[in-house]
GROMACS .gro file of C-alpha atoms in nm:
model
  480
    1MET     CA    1   1.322  -5.119 -14.796
    2SER     CA    2   1.571  -5.188 -14.529
    3ALA     CA    3   1.742  -5.497 -14.511
    4SER     CA    4   1.572  -5.548 -14.117
    5SER     CA    5   1.220  -5.427 -14.253
    6LEU     CA    6   1.184  -5.702 -14.570
    7ARG     CA    7   1.340  -5.966 -14.242
    8SER     CA    8   1.052  -5.888 -13.970
    9LEU     CA    9   0.813  -5.811 -14.289
   10GLU     CA   10   0.835  -6.199 -14.368
   11TYR     CA   11   0.821  -6.271 -14.033
   12LEU     CA   12   0.481  -6.133 -14.008
   13GLN     CA   13   0.306  -6.260 -14.330
   14GLY     CA   14   0.357  -6.568 -14.218
   15LEU     CA   15   0.151  -6.528 -13.915
   16PRO     CA   16  -0.226  -6.639 -13.921
   17GLY     CA   17  -0.516  -6.397 -13.975
   18SER     CA   18  -0.616  -6.420 -13.650
   19LEU     CA   19  -0.302  -6.350 -13.449
   20LEU     CA   20  -0.298  -6.009 -13.686
   21MET     CA   21  -0.606  -5.885 -13.620
   22LYS     CA   22  -0.511  -5.942 -13.168
   23LEU     CA   23  -0.194  -5.764 -13.283
   24TYR     CA   24  -0.360  -5.404 -13.438
   25GLN     CA   25  -0.590  -5.407 -13.065
   26GLN     CA   26  -0.279  -5.183 -13.017
   27PRO     CA   27  -0.215  -4.847 -13.224
   28SER     CA   28   0.192  -4.861 -13.102
   29THR     CA   29   0.205  -5.179 -13.350
   30VAL     CA   30  -0.004  -5.058 -13.588
   31LEU     CA   31   0.218  -4.742 -13.634
   32ALA     CA   32   0.524  -4.941 -13.649
   33VAL     CA   33   0.375  -5.151 -13.870
   34PHE     CA   34   0.218  -4.882 -14.085
   35ARG     CA   35   0.587  -4.647 -14.065
   36ARG     CA   36   0.836  -4.986 -14.104
   37MET     CA   37   0.639  -5.278 -14.270
   38LEU     CA   38   0.483  -5.105 -14.554
   39PRO     CA   39   0.592  -4.961 -14.949
   40HIS     CA   40   0.574  -4.667 -15.024
   41LEU     CA   41   0.286  -4.691 -15.275
   42ALA     CA   42   0.084  -4.928 -14.985
   43LYS     CA   43   0.111  -4.654 -14.683
   44THR     CA   44  -0.063  -4.374 -14.983
   45PHE     CA   45  -0.358  -4.675 -15.050
   46VAL     CA   46  -0.423  -4.667 -14.642
   47MET     CA   47  -0.387  -4.301 -14.616
   48ILE     CA   48  -0.641  -4.224 -14.865
   49MET     CA   49  -0.894  -4.505 -14.725
   50LEU     CA   50  -0.857  -4.455 -14.387
   51TRP     CA   51  -1.080  -4.157 -14.407
   52ILE     CA   52  -1.316  -4.277 -14.681
   53PRO     CA   53  -1.636  -4.387 -14.535
   54LYS     CA   54  -1.701  -4.680 -14.874
   55ASP     CA   55  -1.560  -4.882 -14.996
   56MET     CA   56  -1.312  -4.840 -15.251
   57ASN     CA   57  -1.362  -4.990 -15.639
   58VAL     CA   58  -1.071  -5.131 -15.810
   59GLU     CA   59  -1.096  -4.908 -16.154
   60ASP     CA   60  -1.054  -4.601 -15.898
   61LEU     CA   61  -0.764  -4.745 -15.722
   62ASP     CA   62  -0.614  -4.791 -16.100
   63MET     CA   63  -0.696  -4.449 -16.236
   64MET     CA   64  -0.473  -4.321 -15.932
   65VAL     CA   65  -0.139  -4.514 -16.021
   66ARG     CA   66   0.051  -4.457 -16.372
   67PRO     CA   67   0.039  -4.764 -16.618
   68ASP     CA   68   0.381  -4.810 -16.649
   69HIS     CA   69   0.362  -4.882 -16.292
   70ARG     CA   70   0.134  -5.093 -16.268
   71LYS     CA   71   0.460  -5.393 -16.084
   72GLU     CA   72   0.463  -5.126 -15.780
   73LYS     CA   73   0.092  -5.143 -15.742
   74GLU     CA   74   0.052  -5.572 -15.773
   75GLN     CA   75   0.336  -5.569 -15.460
   76ALA     CA   76   0.150  -5.297 -15.280
   77LEU     CA   77  -0.160  -5.473 -15.271
   78SER     CA   78   0.019  -5.795 -15.227
   79VAL     CA   79   0.173  -5.688 -14.918
   80LEU     CA   80  -0.179  -5.569 -14.773
   81GLU     CA   81  -0.351  -5.815 -14.871
   82ARG     CA   82  -0.084  -6.087 -14.665
   83LEU     CA   83  -0.059  -5.867 -14.350
   84LYS     CA   84  -0.435  -5.871 -14.357
   85ILE     CA   85  -0.471  -5.502 -14.382
   86ILE     CA   86  -0.708  -5.445 -14.604
   87ALA     CA   87  -1.037  -5.684 -14.710
   88ILE     CA   88  -1.133  -5.754 -15.051
   89THR     CA   89  -1.486  -5.734 -15.108
   90ASN     CA   90  -1.646  -5.888 -15.495
   91VAL     CA   91  -1.965  -5.725 -15.567
   92ARG     CA   92  -2.202  -5.769 -15.868
   93ALA     CA   93  -2.278  -5.446 -16.048
   94ALA     CA   94  -2.584  -5.313 -16.236
   95THR     CA   95  -2.473  -5.446 -16.593
   96GLY     CA   96  -2.403  -5.820 -16.390
   97ARG     CA   97  -2.020  -5.762 -16.470
   98LEU     CA   98  -1.796  -5.850 -16.106
   99ALA     CA   99  -1.652  -5.563 -15.950
  100ARG     CA  100  -1.359  -5.557 -15.680
  101ASN     CA  101  -1.402  -5.375 -15.398
  102TYR     CA  102  -1.094  -5.264 -15.136
  103ARG     CA  103  -1.137  -5.192 -14.790
  104LEU     CA  104  -0.954  -5.128 -14.416
  105GLU     CA  105  -0.982  -5.404 -14.206
  106LYS     CA  106  -1.192  -5.169 -13.966
  107GLN     CA  107  -0.942  -5.338 -13.678
  108PHE     CA  108  -0.643  -5.161 -13.858
  109LYS     CA  109  -0.848  -4.895 -13.925
  110ASN     CA  110  -0.954  -4.788 -13.615
  111SER     CA  111  -0.583  -4.834 -13.416
  112LEU     CA  112  -0.412  -4.649 -13.694
  113ARG     CA  113  -0.645  -4.320 -13.688
  114ALA     CA  114  -0.575  -4.321 -13.303
  115ALA     CA  115  -0.204  -4.320 -13.344
  116LEU     CA  116  -0.261  -4.061 -13.543
  117THR     CA  117  -0.491  -3.820 -13.428
  118GLY     CA  118  -0.406  -3.950 -13.025
  119GLY     CA  119  -0.667  -3.949 -12.711
  120GLY     CA  120  -0.764  -4.272 -12.593
  121SER     CA  121  -0.607  -4.455 -12.266
  122HIS     CA  122  -0.478  -4.804 -12.410
  123GLN     CA  123  -0.077  -4.653 -12.315
  124SER     CA  124   0.013  -4.862 -12.556
  125PHE     CA  125   0.328  -4.630 -12.644
  126GLY     CA  126   0.450  -4.680 -12.299
  127VAL     CA  127   0.389  -4.492 -11.960
  128PRO     CA  128   0.677  -4.273 -11.855
  129CYS     CA  129   0.820  -4.316 -11.506
  130ASP     CA  130   0.789  -3.876 -11.356
  131THR     CA  131   1.012  -4.049 -11.045
  132PRO     CA  132   1.384  -3.911 -11.092
  133ASP     CA  133   1.631  -4.183 -11.095
  134LYS     CA  134   1.859  -4.135 -10.785
  135LYS     CA  135   2.211  -4.243 -11.024
  136LYS     CA  136   2.109  -4.024 -11.355
  137VAL     CA  137   2.169  -4.266 -11.701
  138THR     CA  138   2.264  -4.079 -11.995
  139VAL     CA  139   2.268  -4.138 -12.319
  140ASP     CA  140   2.625  -4.186 -12.354
  141PHE     CA  141   2.578  -4.457 -12.085
  142LEU     CA  142   2.285  -4.663 -12.247
  143ASP     CA  143   2.514  -4.645 -12.565
  144ALA     CA  144   2.773  -4.844 -12.407
  145PHE     CA  145   2.531  -5.025 -12.302
  146ALA     CA  146   2.403  -5.149 -12.560
  147GLN     CA  147   2.727  -5.184 -12.781
  148GLN     CA  148   2.917  -5.358 -12.516
  149GLN     CA  149   2.635  -5.653 -12.470
  150TRP     CA  150   2.544  -5.681 -12.870
  151GLU     CA  151   2.916  -5.654 -12.926
  152ALA     CA  152   2.993  -5.921 -12.659
  153ILE     CA  153   2.743  -6.180 -12.886
  154LEU     CA  154   2.951  -6.095 -13.205
  155TYR     CA  155   3.277  -6.176 -13.078
  156TYR     CA  156   3.108  -6.502 -12.950
  157MET     CA  157   2.988  -6.599 -13.292
  158VAL     CA  158   3.362  -6.477 -13.500
  159GLY     CA  159   3.533  -6.643 -13.212
  160SER     CA  160   3.320  -6.993 -13.260
  161ALA     CA  161   3.449  -6.948 -13.599
  162GLY     CA  162   3.870  -6.995 -13.505
  163ALA     CA  163   3.887  -6.608 -13.586
  164GLY     CA  164   4.166  -6.621 -13.273
  165LEU     CA  165   3.931  -6.359 -13.137
  166PRO     CA  166   3.921  -6.323 -12.768
  167GLY     CA  167   3.620  -6.336 -12.559
  168LYS     CA  168   3.475  -5.982 -12.489
  169GLY     CA  169   3.265  -5.965 -12.192
  170ASP     CA  170   3.007  -6.327 -12.169
  171ILE     CA  171   2.683  -6.350 -12.313
  172SER     CA  172   2.412  -6.570 -12.067
  173PRO     CA  173   2.340  -6.965 -12.155
  174GLY     CA  174   1.991  -6.807 -12.262
  175THR     CA  175   2.184  -6.574 -12.548
  176LYS     CA  176   2.426  -6.904 -12.684
  177LYS     CA  177   2.061  -7.101 -12.668
  178LEU     CA  178   1.922  -6.838 -12.904
  179LEU     CA  179   2.215  -6.833 -13.116
  180GLU     CA  180   2.218  -7.260 -13.176
  181LEU     CA  181   1.831  -7.221 -13.274
  182GLY     CA  182   1.811  -6.995 -13.467
  183ASN     CA  183   2.109  -7.230 -13.648
  184PHE     CA  184   2.386  -6.914 -13.625
  185VAL     CA  185   2.618  -7.153 -13.417
  186VAL     CA  186   2.629  -7.540 -13.382
  187ILE     CA  187   2.782  -7.681 -13.118
  188ARG     CA  188   3.037  -8.009 -13.233
  189LYS     CA  189   3.229  -8.155 -12.968
  190THR     CA  190   3.204  -7.904 -12.629
  191ALA     CA  191   3.231  -7.603 -12.894
  192ALA     CA  192   3.045  -7.358 -13.087
  193SER     CA  193   3.102  -7.334 -13.446
  194ILE     CA  194   2.948  -7.052 -13.684
  195THR     CA  195   2.703  -7.154 -13.958
  196GLN     CA  196   2.622  -7.022 -14.288
  197ALA     CA  197   2.358  -6.802 -14.190
  198GLY     CA  198   2.567  -6.713 -13.886
  199PHE     CA  199   2.801  -6.528 -14.135
  200THR     CA  200   2.503  -6.372 -14.305
  201PHE     CA  201   2.408  -6.275 -13.994
  202LEU     CA  202   2.688  -6.102 -13.939
  203LEU     CA  203   2.707  -5.936 -14.300
  204GLN     CA  204   2.396  -5.761 -14.238
  205GLU     CA  205   2.381  -5.403 -14.100
  206VAL     CA  206   2.278  -5.363 -13.670
  207ASN     CA  207   1.965  -5.347 -13.753
  208ALA     CA  208   1.919  -5.631 -13.968
  209GLN     CA  209   2.150  -5.815 -13.735
  210VAL     CA  210   1.865  -5.723 -13.383
  211TRP     CA  211   1.562  -5.836 -13.610
  212SER     CA  212   1.712  -6.154 -13.720
  213LEU     CA  213   1.753  -6.304 -13.310
  214LEU     CA  214   1.468  -6.189 -13.223
  215ILE     CA  215   1.254  -6.279 -13.506
  216VAL     CA  216   1.416  -6.610 -13.319
  217TYR     CA  217   1.305  -6.539 -13.025
  218LEU     CA  218   0.958  -6.484 -13.104
  219GLU     CA  219   0.877  -6.855 -13.303
  220ASN     CA  220   1.025  -7.014 -12.967
  221ALA     CA  221   0.774  -6.814 -12.792
  222GLU     CA  222   0.567  -7.154 -12.709
  223SER     CA  223   0.868  -7.347 -12.561
  224LEU     CA  224   0.925  -7.054 -12.388
  225LYS     CA  225   0.530  -7.037 -12.242
  226MET     CA  226   0.560  -6.654 -12.371
  227ASP     CA  227   0.229  -6.480 -12.589
  228GLN     CA  228   0.314  -6.402 -12.891
  229VAL     CA  229   0.081  -6.131 -12.889
  230ASP     CA  230   0.265  -5.918 -12.585
  231MET     CA  231   0.574  -6.011 -12.687
  232LEU     CA  232   0.547  -5.852 -13.043
  233SER     CA  233   0.351  -5.551 -12.891
  234PHE     CA  234   0.653  -5.434 -12.674
  235LEU     CA  235   0.863  -5.521 -12.934
  236PHE     CA  236   0.686  -5.240 -13.156
  237MET     CA  237   0.595  -5.049 -12.887
  238LEU     CA  238   0.969  -4.996 -12.783
  239GLY     CA  239   1.027  -4.822 -13.128
  240SER     CA  240   0.837  -4.577 -13.027
  241LEU     CA  241   1.016  -4.478 -12.698
  242GLU     CA  242   1.188  -4.155 -12.649
  243LEU     CA  243   1.612  -4.265 -12.607
  244GLY     CA  244   1.701  -4.152 -12.229
  245GLN     CA  245   1.339  -4.203 -12.092
  246ALA     CA  246   1.291  -4.407 -11.781
  247TYR     CA  247   0.912  -4.631 -11.859
  248SER     CA  248   0.724  -4.741 -11.557
  249THR     CA  249   0.680  -5.163 -11.559
  250GLU     CA  250   0.404  -5.148 -11.398
  251LYS     CA  251   0.126  -5.211 -11.651
  252LEU     CA  252   0.344  -5.450 -11.875
  253THR     CA  253   0.182  -5.845 -11.891
  254PRO     CA  254   0.391  -6.148 -11.747
  255THR     CA  255   0.519  -6.211 -12.121
  256GLN     CA  256   0.649  -5.883 -12.114
  257LEU     CA  257   0.781  -5.842 -11.776
  258HIS     CA  258   0.944  -6.201 -11.889
  259MET     CA  259   1.136  -6.034 -12.137
  260LEU     CA  260   1.322  -5.736 -11.969
  261ASP     CA  261   1.566  -5.946 -11.794
  262ASP     CA  262   1.606  -6.117 -12.179
  263LEU     CA  263   1.600  -5.800 -12.404
  264THR     CA  264   1.855  -5.691 -12.116
  265ASP     CA  265   2.074  -5.958 -12.227
  266PHE     CA  266   2.082  -5.838 -12.579
  267GLY     CA  267   2.143  -5.450 -12.475
  268ILE     CA  268   1.810  -5.369 -12.626
  269ILE     CA  269   1.675  -5.231 -12.248
  270PHE     CA  270   1.883  -5.075 -11.967
  271ARG     CA  271   1.783  -5.221 -11.652
  272ARG     CA  272   1.956  -5.202 -11.334
  273ASN     CA  273   1.823  -5.505 -11.158
  274LEU     CA  274   1.517  -5.788 -11.159
  275GLU     CA  275   1.362  -5.576 -10.907
  276SER     CA  276   1.343  -5.252 -11.059
  277LYS     CA  277   1.014  -5.106 -11.139
  278TYR     CA  278   1.126  -4.924 -11.470
  279PHE     CA  279   1.384  -4.943 -11.747
  280TYR     CA  280   1.540  -4.769 -12.014
  281PRO     CA  281   1.495  -4.862 -12.418
  282THR     CA  282   1.878  -4.813 -12.550
  283ARG     CA  283   1.961  -4.742 -12.933
  284LEU     CA  284   1.918  -5.065 -12.998
  285GLY     CA  285   1.543  -5.055 -12.882
  286THR     CA  286   1.449  -4.744 -13.023
  287THR     CA  287   1.564  -4.797 -13.371
  288LEU     CA  288   1.345  -5.075 -13.434
  289THR     CA  289   1.099  -4.932 -13.623
  290SER     CA  290   1.287  -4.642 -13.798
  291ASP     CA  291   1.638  -4.723 -14.021
  292ALA     CA  292   1.797  -4.503 -13.798
  293GLY     CA  293   2.163  -4.613 -13.704
  294ALA     CA  294   2.135  -4.871 -13.395
  295LEU     CA  295   2.457  -4.775 -13.289
  296ARG     CA  296   2.664  -4.487 -13.292
  297ASN     CA  297   2.983  -4.496 -13.515
  298SER     CA  298   3.335  -4.487 -13.360
  299ASN     CA  299   3.634  -4.650 -13.501
  300ALA     CA  300   3.656  -4.971 -13.336
  301SER     CA  301   3.227  -4.958 -13.308
  302LEU     CA  302   3.054  -5.276 -13.422
  303ALA     CA  303   2.866  -5.030 -13.687
  304ASP     CA  304   3.214  -4.981 -13.827
  305ALA     CA  305   3.317  -5.377 -13.825
  306LEU     CA  306   2.948  -5.511 -13.954
  307GLY     CA  307   2.723  -5.238 -14.022
  308ALA     CA  308   2.831  -5.001 -14.220
  309SER     CA  309   2.720  -4.891 -14.537
  310THR     CA  310   2.850  -4.784 -14.908
  311SER     CA  311   2.840  -4.452 -14.785
  312GLU     CA  312   3.096  -4.465 -14.519
  313LYS     CA  313   3.413  -4.465 -14.547
  314GLY     CA  314   3.591  -4.815 -14.619
  315TYR     CA  315   3.915  -4.948 -14.571
  316ILE     CA  316   3.988  -5.238 -14.725
  317ILE     CA  317   4.219  -5.230 -15.065
  318ILE     CA  318   4.257  -5.513 -15.285
  319GLU     CA  319   4.543  -5.569 -15.518
  320THR     CA  320   4.541  -5.811 -15.887
  321ASN     CA  321   4.778  -6.067 -15.707
  322TYR     CA  322   4.531  -6.080 -15.455
  323ARG     CA  323   4.657  -5.912 -15.160
  324MET     CA  324   4.481  -5.738 -14.897
  325TYR     CA  325   4.610  -5.397 -14.671
  326ALA     CA  326   4.307  -5.310 -14.440
  327TYR     CA  327   4.358  -4.966 -14.295
  328THR     CA  328   4.162  -5.086 -13.929
  329SER     CA  329   4.272  -5.127 -13.570
  330SER     CA  330   3.922  -5.293 -13.476
  331PRO     CA  331   3.963  -5.610 -13.339
  332LEU     CA  332   3.623  -5.714 -13.477
  333GLN     CA  333   3.676  -5.667 -13.819
  334ILE     CA  334   4.079  -5.779 -13.815
  335ALA     CA  335   3.855  -6.121 -13.715
  336VAL     CA  336   3.631  -6.140 -13.964
  337LEU     CA  337   3.923  -6.002 -14.247
  338ASN     CA  338   4.097  -6.332 -14.090
  339LEU     CA  339   3.722  -6.582 -14.177
  340PHE     CA  340   3.882  -6.550 -14.539
  341THR     CA  341   4.187  -6.456 -14.553
  342ARG     CA  342   4.562  -6.522 -14.452
  343LEU     CA  343   4.652  -6.251 -14.251
  344HIS     CA  344   5.063  -6.252 -14.194
  345THR     CA  345   5.147  -5.832 -14.099
  346ARG     CA  346   4.981  -5.620 -13.825
  347TYR     CA  347   5.031  -5.281 -13.784
  348PRO     CA  348   4.930  -5.007 -13.556
  349ASN     CA  349   4.675  -4.879 -13.765
  350MET     CA  350   4.636  -5.125 -14.070
  351VAL     CA  351   4.682  -5.557 -14.146
  352SER     CA  352   4.827  -5.661 -14.454
  353GLY     CA  353   4.728  -6.067 -14.571
  354LYS     CA  354   4.634  -6.260 -14.909
  355LEU     CA  355   4.332  -6.415 -15.058
  356THR     CA  356   4.408  -6.764 -15.099
  357LYS     CA  357   4.292  -7.048 -15.183
  358GLU     CA  358   4.299  -7.251 -14.860
  359SER     CA  359   4.165  -6.947 -14.680
  360VAL     CA  360   3.879  -6.875 -14.907
  361GLN     CA  361   3.790  -7.286 -14.916
  362ARG     CA  362   3.828  -7.293 -14.511
  363ALA     CA  363   3.581  -6.979 -14.488
  364ILE     CA  364   3.377  -7.187 -14.732
  365SER     CA  365   3.351  -7.489 -14.558
  366TYR     CA  366   3.259  -7.318 -14.257
  367GLY     CA  367   2.936  -7.234 -14.454
  368ILE     CA  368   3.033  -6.863 -14.597
  369THR     CA  369   2.970  -6.821 -14.993
  370ALA     CA  370   3.199  -6.665 -15.233
  371ASP     CA  371   2.907  -6.399 -15.285
  372GLN     CA  372   2.923  -6.339 -14.914
  373ILE     CA  373   3.316  -6.239 -14.920
  374ILE     CA  374   3.247  -6.068 -15.221
  375SER     CA  375   2.947  -5.789 -15.078
  376TYR     CA  376   3.160  -5.826 -14.744
  377LEU     CA  377   3.518  -5.668 -14.993
  378SER     CA  378   3.301  -5.417 -15.164
  379THR     CA  379   3.095  -5.277 -14.902
  380HIS     CA  380   3.401  -5.188 -14.746
  381ALA     CA  381   3.671  -5.080 -15.028
  382HIS     CA  382   3.860  -4.812 -14.916
  383PRO     CA  383   3.749  -4.480 -15.111
  384GLN     CA  384   4.059  -4.517 -15.377
  385MET     CA  385   3.866  -4.857 -15.482
  386HIS     CA  386   3.592  -4.735 -15.552
  387LYS     CA  387   3.741  -4.507 -15.850
  388HIS     CA  388   3.704  -4.815 -16.055
  389ASN     CA  389   3.435  -5.007 -16.176
  390PRO     CA  390   3.387  -5.284 -16.086
  391VAL     CA  391   3.524  -5.199 -15.733
  392LEU     CA  392   3.704  -5.521 -15.683
  393PRO     CA  393   3.931  -5.656 -15.961
  394PRO     CA  394   3.785  -5.877 -16.169
  395THR     CA  395   4.053  -6.130 -16.180
  396VAL     CA  396   3.976  -6.133 -15.763
  397LEU     CA  397   3.592  -6.164 -15.841
  398ASP     CA  398   3.638  -6.461 -16.129
  399GLN     CA  399   3.891  -6.609 -15.869
  400ILE     CA  400   3.700  -6.653 -15.568
  401ARG     CA  401   3.358  -6.773 -15.716
  402LEU     CA  402   3.623  -7.042 -15.934
  403TRP     CA  403   3.750  -7.148 -15.597
  404GLN     CA  404   3.365  -7.165 -15.456
  405ILE     CA  405   3.288  -7.383 -15.762
  406GLU     CA  406   3.517  -7.626 -15.746
  407GLY     CA  407   3.312  -7.820 -15.437
  408ASP     CA  408   2.979  -7.684 -15.498
  409ARG     CA  409   2.857  -7.677 -15.893
  410MET     CA  410   2.438  -7.653 -15.798
  411ARG     CA  411   2.238  -7.442 -15.667
  412THR     CA  412   1.846  -7.478 -15.541
  413THR     CA  413   1.597  -7.271 -15.513
  414PRO     CA  414   1.287  -7.417 -15.308
  415GLY     CA  415   0.967  -7.329 -15.451
  416TYR     CA  416   0.664  -7.426 -15.631
  417MET     CA  417   0.596  -7.573 -15.989
  418PHE     CA  418   0.249  -7.400 -16.160
  419LYS     CA  419   0.172  -7.605 -16.519
  420GLU     CA  420  -0.109  -7.770 -16.669
  421PHE     CA  421  -0.342  -7.423 -16.744
  422ASN     CA  422  -0.629  -7.506 -16.952
  423THR     CA  423  -0.557  -7.166 -17.207
  424ALA     CA  424  -0.292  -6.922 -17.288
  425GLN     CA  425  -0.420  -6.624 -17.179
  426GLU     CA  426  -0.481  -6.748 -16.849
  427TYR     CA  427  -0.124  -6.875 -16.798
  428GLN     CA  428   0.039  -6.576 -16.939
  429ASP     CA  429  -0.159  -6.357 -16.687
  430ALA     CA  430  -0.060  -6.627 -16.377
  431ALA     CA  431   0.318  -6.566 -16.510
  432ARG     CA  432   0.231  -6.120 -16.535
  433TYR     CA  433   0.142  -6.167 -16.165
  434ALA     CA  434   0.341  -6.395 -16.012
  435ASP     CA  435   0.655  -6.137 -16.228
  436ASN     CA  436   0.484  -5.841 -16.094
  437LEU     CA  437   0.486  -5.985 -15.701
  438GLY     CA  438   0.841  -6.063 -15.779
  439VAL     CA  439   0.830  -6.408 -15.687
  440LEU     CA  440   0.870  -6.587 -16.066
  441VAL     CA  441   1.223  -6.745 -16.097
  442TRP     CA  442   1.185  -6.947 -16.437
  443LYS     CA  443   0.923  -7.006 -16.676
  444ASN     CA  444   0.875  -7.208 -17.046
  445ASP     CA  445   0.612  -7.049 -17.279
  446SER     CA  446   0.591  -7.319 -17.522
  447LYS     CA  447   0.463  -7.559 -17.187
  448ARG     CA  448   0.293  -7.292 -17.056
  449VAL     CA  449   0.514  -7.379 -16.733
  450PHE     CA  450   0.672  -7.102 -16.442
  451PHE     CA  451   0.851  -7.166 -16.087
  452VAL     CA  452   0.766  -6.972 -15.817
  453THR     CA  453   0.959  -6.916 -15.470
  454LYS     CA  454   0.631  -6.805 -15.293
  455TYR     CA  455   0.214  -6.963 -15.406
  456GLU     CA  456  -0.008  -6.852 -15.140
  457GLN     CA  457  -0.090  -6.458 -15.345
  458LEU     CA  458  -0.107  -6.670 -15.662
  459ALA     CA  459  -0.277  -6.936 -15.536
  460LEU     CA  460  -0.540  -6.630 -15.474
  461PHE     CA  461  -0.563  -6.476 -15.794
  462LEU     CA  462  -0.612  -6.763 -15.979
  463ARG     CA  463  -0.881  -6.830 -15.758
  464ASN     CA  464  -1.051  -6.484 -15.784
  465LYS     CA  465  -0.997  -6.534 -16.185
  466GLN     CA  466  -1.137  -6.856 -16.163
  467GLU     CA  467  -1.440  -6.695 -16.011
  468GLU     CA  468  -1.441  -6.395 -16.223
  469ARG     CA  469  -1.497  -6.668 -16.549
  470LYS     CA  470  -1.766  -6.834 -16.323
  471LEU     CA  471  -1.961  -6.500 -16.275
  472ALA     CA  472  -1.911  -6.400 -16.635
  473LYS     CA  473  -2.012  -6.679 -16.818
  474GLU     CA  474  -2.403  -6.714 -16.570
  475ALA     CA  475  -2.449  -6.328 -16.677
  476ARG     CA  476  -2.439  -6.424 -17.017
  477THR     CA  477  -2.632  -6.749 -16.995
  478GLY     CA  478  -2.816  -6.759 -16.652
  479PRO     CA  479  -2.776  -6.975 -16.388
  480LYS     CA  480  -2.841  -7.276 -16.371
   0.00000   0.00000   0.00000
């Protein structure tokens, strides 16, 4: 699952169940959640339960998964439960034993069926505009518009770090405020300064960047006096639209009409003016619910500058004496390197510099971490560097971390401590379940104590286990 999928999944998992049920009334939303948010095994479970007329017994579900994939099964069921896609019912069998059944929530089930089979008058997949535009809008124009708008946001952020990058266009006051609310930048005196969250944002691929900004937008829905369900529905709808096609605004809600102006500032849609009765989704919008590239690649494009994957051609060479050579002419790439490198020579297609204690610790003072620097250098390393293992020289890796350790000797992990279990078996079952969910950080078997980053699903697991023990005891001794 990509970083953008994980970010949006975490946001949805934190929403109350009542809001998710309203959201699942739209087939386009349900299809987007199914395609984008669910692990492959969870999708398999959903498709199995989508067409069966009765609940599925947990034993039947276990038979479909190999024993050595128990961890993946627990994670898939956990995601489905947190998104309120499946419901669990405990039924007493004829033998008196408690049996657990799974079923798809009715609203999700009906909407997914409608999305897969078609039909209905819900119009949740947009209303194409049949009236031809006087000035034809091409896909190339939409790509250029999206790149210009999104690059302006990143240029503002990189420039705020003192990278010496001149502004490229301007962003609206609302977008600047949103970056501040998301803690991507902070205002010191009269100037914006980038934060650690801002560096994390810069080093993400483009789809993840878009979702990070949109989640801040969604989290501030109440202060903006906008309906959160309408906002999410519209964003998921955009992911199902066709690039280059105009869509009517007539069926949009007041909240969604207000979103058009904001999303135009982000480059997610294009609209000629405030009075226009139609809009065009850009590639940033149509890839919201897919892992396709959000922007086309070009020599100096945003995708190359900040969102390139390890499979694409890199441009950075690092020597064991900390000297760096970057084969690029992109101002954005050069500005990012200048955040943690001392650059001293620039040629038409290359810049050279050096990683120094002062440059790295300056970046650390802004909030960037040693791991982020290493990740960026490794991701964008020249193909010649990839012939070595590890990609970066070990002396460089160690020294970057040592420069950070000089001023940072402790790492904190927020989470929850579980202790005082009644039996060793109860402790082992809970710790194993937490490990399967991927939330276990530390444990001490002798003291029956462990530490997790999330507790919701684990608490539900412990309650279910307690209920099972209670019912099993009643079956043996009879109810009081």
